[in-house]
């Protein structure tokens, strides 16, 4: 009983052991994986290796429609997709995953590059 009272009194006068998270964030460590930051769609060749290597099947690649989709709620933040990408188009952020109010997937679509017109005049 006295041990409990001593522990309560000690905790009342000492500073908190936890951090007030939304206000005070701990800086990220070097080489922290964090979360999948995204995919540079200009570099992506839609090979699907990232989709096949993902242990939680969080990534879906559609080569015909040129779409790359990730479900952040399935992602286990292993970083395997970024390490196996042959063009290194997938990158990881060092930030915490923010709180979400809705379950949404991130769908990225590659836009076609504008055709370069050849306006040379032959004389």
PDB file of C-alpha atoms in Angstrom:
ATOM      1  CA  UNK A   1       0.000   0.000   0.000  1.00  0.00           C
ATOM      2  CA  UNK A   2       2.787   2.393   0.909  1.00  0.00           C
ATOM      3  CA  UNK A   3       4.623   1.587  -2.307  1.00  0.00           C
ATOM      4  CA  UNK A   4       1.597   2.626  -4.312  1.00  0.00           C
ATOM      5  CA  UNK A   5       1.195   5.914  -2.423  1.00  0.00           C
ATOM      6  CA  UNK A   6       4.896   6.659  -2.825  1.00  0.00           C
ATOM      7  CA  UNK A   7       4.650   5.961  -6.575  1.00  0.00           C
ATOM      8  CA  UNK A   8       1.580   8.227  -6.950  1.00  0.00           C
ATOM      9  CA  UNK A   9       3.267  11.095  -5.080  1.00  0.00           C
ATOM     10  CA  UNK A  10       6.435  10.708  -7.148  1.00  0.00           C
ATOM     11  CA  UNK A  11       4.436  10.868 -10.388  1.00  0.00           C
ATOM     12  CA  UNK A  12       2.533  13.925  -9.230  1.00  0.00           C
ATOM     13  CA  UNK A  13       5.675  16.034  -8.788  1.00  0.00           C
ATOM     14  CA  UNK A  14       7.762  14.712 -11.707  1.00  0.00           C
ATOM     15  CA  UNK A  15       7.445  15.709 -15.356  1.00  0.00           C
ATOM     16  CA  UNK A  16       5.315  13.516 -17.674  1.00  0.00           C
ATOM     17  CA  UNK A  17       7.013  10.505 -19.223  1.00  0.00           C
ATOM     18  CA  UNK A  18       5.150  10.896 -22.502  1.00  0.00           C
ATOM     19  CA  UNK A  19       5.199  13.549 -25.227  1.00  0.00           C
ATOM     20  CA  UNK A  20       2.163  15.655 -26.114  1.00  0.00           C
ATOM     21  CA  UNK A  21       2.172  14.200 -29.646  1.00  0.00           C
ATOM     22  CA  UNK A  22       0.223  16.544 -31.879  1.00  0.00           C
ATOM     23  CA  UNK A  23       2.038  19.558 -30.452  1.00  0.00           C
ATOM     24  CA  UNK A  24       5.519  18.102 -29.962  1.00  0.00           C
ATOM     25  CA  UNK A  25       6.720  15.626 -32.558  1.00  0.00           C
ATOM     26  CA  UNK A  26       9.923  13.660 -32.212  1.00  0.00           C
ATOM     27  CA  UNK A  27      12.299  14.183 -35.152  1.00  0.00           C
ATOM     28  CA  UNK A  28      12.704  11.194 -37.448  1.00  0.00           C
ATOM     29  CA  UNK A  29      15.751   9.001 -37.153  1.00  0.00           C
ATOM     30  CA  UNK A  30      18.153   8.637 -40.052  1.00  0.00           C
ATOM     31  CA  UNK A  31      16.952   6.020 -42.595  1.00  0.00           C
ATOM     32  CA  UNK A  32      13.456   5.866 -41.098  1.00  0.00           C
ATOM     33  CA  UNK A  33      11.088   4.323 -43.624  1.00  0.00           C
ATOM     34  CA  UNK A  34       7.999   6.181 -42.430  1.00  0.00           C
ATOM     35  CA  UNK A  35       5.492   5.528 -45.211  1.00  0.00           C
ATOM     36  CA  UNK A  36       5.357   5.204 -48.983  1.00  0.00           C
ATOM     37  CA  UNK A  37       5.687   8.786 -50.155  1.00  0.00           C
ATOM     38  CA  UNK A  38       4.496   8.112 -53.652  1.00  0.00           C
ATOM     39  CA  UNK A  39       5.540   7.153 -57.135  1.00  0.00           C
ATOM     40  CA  UNK A  40       7.207   9.423 -59.675  1.00  0.00           C
ATOM     41  CA  UNK A  41       4.903   8.665 -62.575  1.00  0.00           C
ATOM     42  CA  UNK A  42       7.340  10.073 -65.147  1.00  0.00           C
ATOM     43  CA  UNK A  43       9.848   7.332 -64.279  1.00  0.00           C
ATOM     44  CA  UNK A  44       7.393   4.453 -63.704  1.00  0.00           C
ATOM     45  CA  UNK A  45       7.333   1.795 -66.432  1.00  0.00           C
ATOM     46  CA  UNK A  46       4.416  -0.163 -64.876  1.00  0.00           C
ATOM     47  CA  UNK A  47       6.394  -3.394 -64.707  1.00  0.00           C
ATOM     48  CA  UNK A  48       4.438  -4.599 -61.627  1.00  0.00           C
ATOM     49  CA  UNK A  49       7.463  -5.824 -59.660  1.00  0.00           C
ATOM     50  CA  UNK A  50       6.440  -3.644 -56.714  1.00  0.00           C
ATOM     51  CA  UNK A  51       2.985  -5.203 -56.747  1.00  0.00           C
ATOM     52  CA  UNK A  52       4.356  -8.750 -56.811  1.00  0.00           C
ATOM     53  CA  UNK A  53       6.898  -8.101 -54.030  1.00  0.00           C
ATOM     54  CA  UNK A  54       4.452  -6.335 -51.688  1.00  0.00           C
ATOM     55  CA  UNK A  55       3.824  -8.766 -48.794  1.00  0.00           C
ATOM     56  CA  UNK A  56       0.403  -7.287 -48.003  1.00  0.00           C
ATOM     57  CA  UNK A  57      -0.804  -6.788 -51.614  1.00  0.00           C
ATOM     58  CA  UNK A  58      -1.262  -3.058 -50.969  1.00  0.00           C
ATOM     59  CA  UNK A  59      -0.089  -2.045 -54.472  1.00  0.00           C
ATOM     60  CA  UNK A  60      -1.975  -2.623 -57.715  1.00  0.00           C
ATOM     61  CA  UNK A  61      -0.485  -1.773 -61.102  1.00  0.00           C
ATOM     62  CA  UNK A  62      -2.506  -1.617 -64.310  1.00  0.00           C
ATOM     63  CA  UNK A  63      -0.227  -1.420 -67.323  1.00  0.00           C
ATOM     64  CA  UNK A  64      -2.964  -0.859 -69.917  1.00  0.00           C
ATOM     65  CA  UNK A  65      -4.594   2.042 -68.049  1.00  0.00           C
ATOM     66  CA  UNK A  66      -1.224   3.318 -66.761  1.00  0.00           C
ATOM     67  CA  UNK A  67      -2.416   3.475 -63.146  1.00  0.00           C
ATOM     68  CA  UNK A  68      -0.559   2.776 -59.907  1.00  0.00           C
ATOM     69  CA  UNK A  69      -2.676   2.328 -56.776  1.00  0.00           C
ATOM     70  CA  UNK A  70      -1.684   1.922 -53.134  1.00  0.00           C
ATOM     71  CA  UNK A  71      -3.935   1.192 -50.179  1.00  0.00           C
ATOM     72  CA  UNK A  72      -2.186   2.848 -47.202  1.00  0.00           C
ATOM     73  CA  UNK A  73      -4.269   0.858 -44.726  1.00  0.00           C
ATOM     74  CA  UNK A  74      -2.900  -2.431 -46.086  1.00  0.00           C
ATOM     75  CA  UNK A  75       0.701  -1.187 -46.332  1.00  0.00           C
ATOM     76  CA  UNK A  76       3.007  -2.569 -43.622  1.00  0.00           C
ATOM     77  CA  UNK A  77       5.746  -0.003 -44.413  1.00  0.00           C
ATOM     78  CA  UNK A  78       8.404  -2.594 -45.174  1.00  0.00           C
ATOM     79  CA  UNK A  79       9.979  -0.572 -47.994  1.00  0.00           C
ATOM     80  CA  UNK A  80      10.263  -3.586 -50.291  1.00  0.00           C
ATOM     81  CA  UNK A  81       8.474  -1.788 -53.137  1.00  0.00           C
ATOM     82  CA  UNK A  82      10.992   1.056 -53.120  1.00  0.00           C
ATOM     83  CA  UNK A  83      13.977  -1.288 -52.971  1.00  0.00           C
ATOM     84  CA  UNK A  84      12.915  -3.520 -55.906  1.00  0.00           C
ATOM     85  CA  UNK A  85      11.746  -0.768 -58.278  1.00  0.00           C
ATOM     86  CA  UNK A  86      14.081  -0.914 -61.317  1.00  0.00           C
ATOM     87  CA  UNK A  87      13.595   2.791 -62.137  1.00  0.00           C
ATOM     88  CA  UNK A  88      13.583   3.907 -58.459  1.00  0.00           C
ATOM     89  CA  UNK A  89      10.330   5.769 -59.005  1.00  0.00           C
ATOM     90  CA  UNK A  90       8.828   4.720 -55.639  1.00  0.00           C
ATOM     91  CA  UNK A  91      10.109   6.653 -52.656  1.00  0.00           C
ATOM     92  CA  UNK A  92       9.607   6.492 -48.910  1.00  0.00           C
ATOM     93  CA  UNK A  93       8.849   9.473 -46.652  1.00  0.00           C
ATOM     94  CA  UNK A  94      10.372   9.877 -43.226  1.00  0.00           C
ATOM     95  CA  UNK A  95       7.133  11.248 -41.807  1.00  0.00           C
ATOM     96  CA  UNK A  96       4.572   9.646 -39.568  1.00  0.00           C
ATOM     97  CA  UNK A  97       1.399   8.411 -41.154  1.00  0.00           C
ATOM     98  CA  UNK A  98      -1.211  11.048 -40.321  1.00  0.00           C
ATOM     99  CA  UNK A  99      -4.502  10.156 -38.718  1.00  0.00           C
ATOM    100  CA  UNK A 100      -7.213   9.403 -41.259  1.00  0.00           C
ATOM    101  CA  UNK A 101     -10.938   9.940 -41.034  1.00  0.00           C
ATOM    102  CA  UNK A 102     -11.806   7.939 -44.161  1.00  0.00           C
ATOM    103  CA  UNK A 103     -10.247   4.903 -45.772  1.00  0.00           C
ATOM    104  CA  UNK A 104      -9.045   6.142 -49.134  1.00  0.00           C
ATOM    105  CA  UNK A 105      -6.710   4.622 -51.664  1.00  0.00           C
ATOM    106  CA  UNK A 106      -4.115   6.671 -53.460  1.00  0.00           C
ATOM    107  CA  UNK A 107      -4.485   6.229 -57.224  1.00  0.00           C
ATOM    108  CA  UNK A 108      -1.848   7.748 -59.491  1.00  0.00           C
ATOM    109  CA  UNK A 109      -2.382   7.958 -63.242  1.00  0.00           C
ATOM    110  CA  UNK A 110       0.366   8.637 -65.742  1.00  0.00           C
ATOM    111  CA  UNK A 111      -0.645  11.432 -68.066  1.00  0.00           C
ATOM    112  CA  UNK A 112       0.481  11.119 -71.669  1.00  0.00           C
ATOM    113  CA  UNK A 113       3.325  13.388 -72.619  1.00  0.00           C
ATOM    114  CA  UNK A 114       2.405  16.067 -75.153  1.00  0.00           C
ATOM    115  CA  UNK A 115       3.440  15.197 -78.661  1.00  0.00           C
ATOM    116  CA  UNK A 116       6.320  17.233 -79.946  1.00  0.00           C
ATOM    117  CA  UNK A 117       5.330  18.822 -83.197  1.00  0.00           C
ATOM    118  CA  UNK A 118       7.913  19.184 -85.896  1.00  0.00           C
ATOM    119  CA  UNK A 119       7.320  22.641 -87.348  1.00  0.00           C
ATOM    120  CA  UNK A 120      10.384  22.777 -89.524  1.00  0.00           C
ATOM    121  CA  UNK A 121      10.006  24.422 -92.890  1.00  0.00           C
ATOM    122  CA  UNK A 122      11.788  22.706 -95.733  1.00  0.00           C
ATOM    123  CA  UNK A 123      12.845  25.146 -98.437  1.00  0.00           C
TER     124      UNK A 123
END
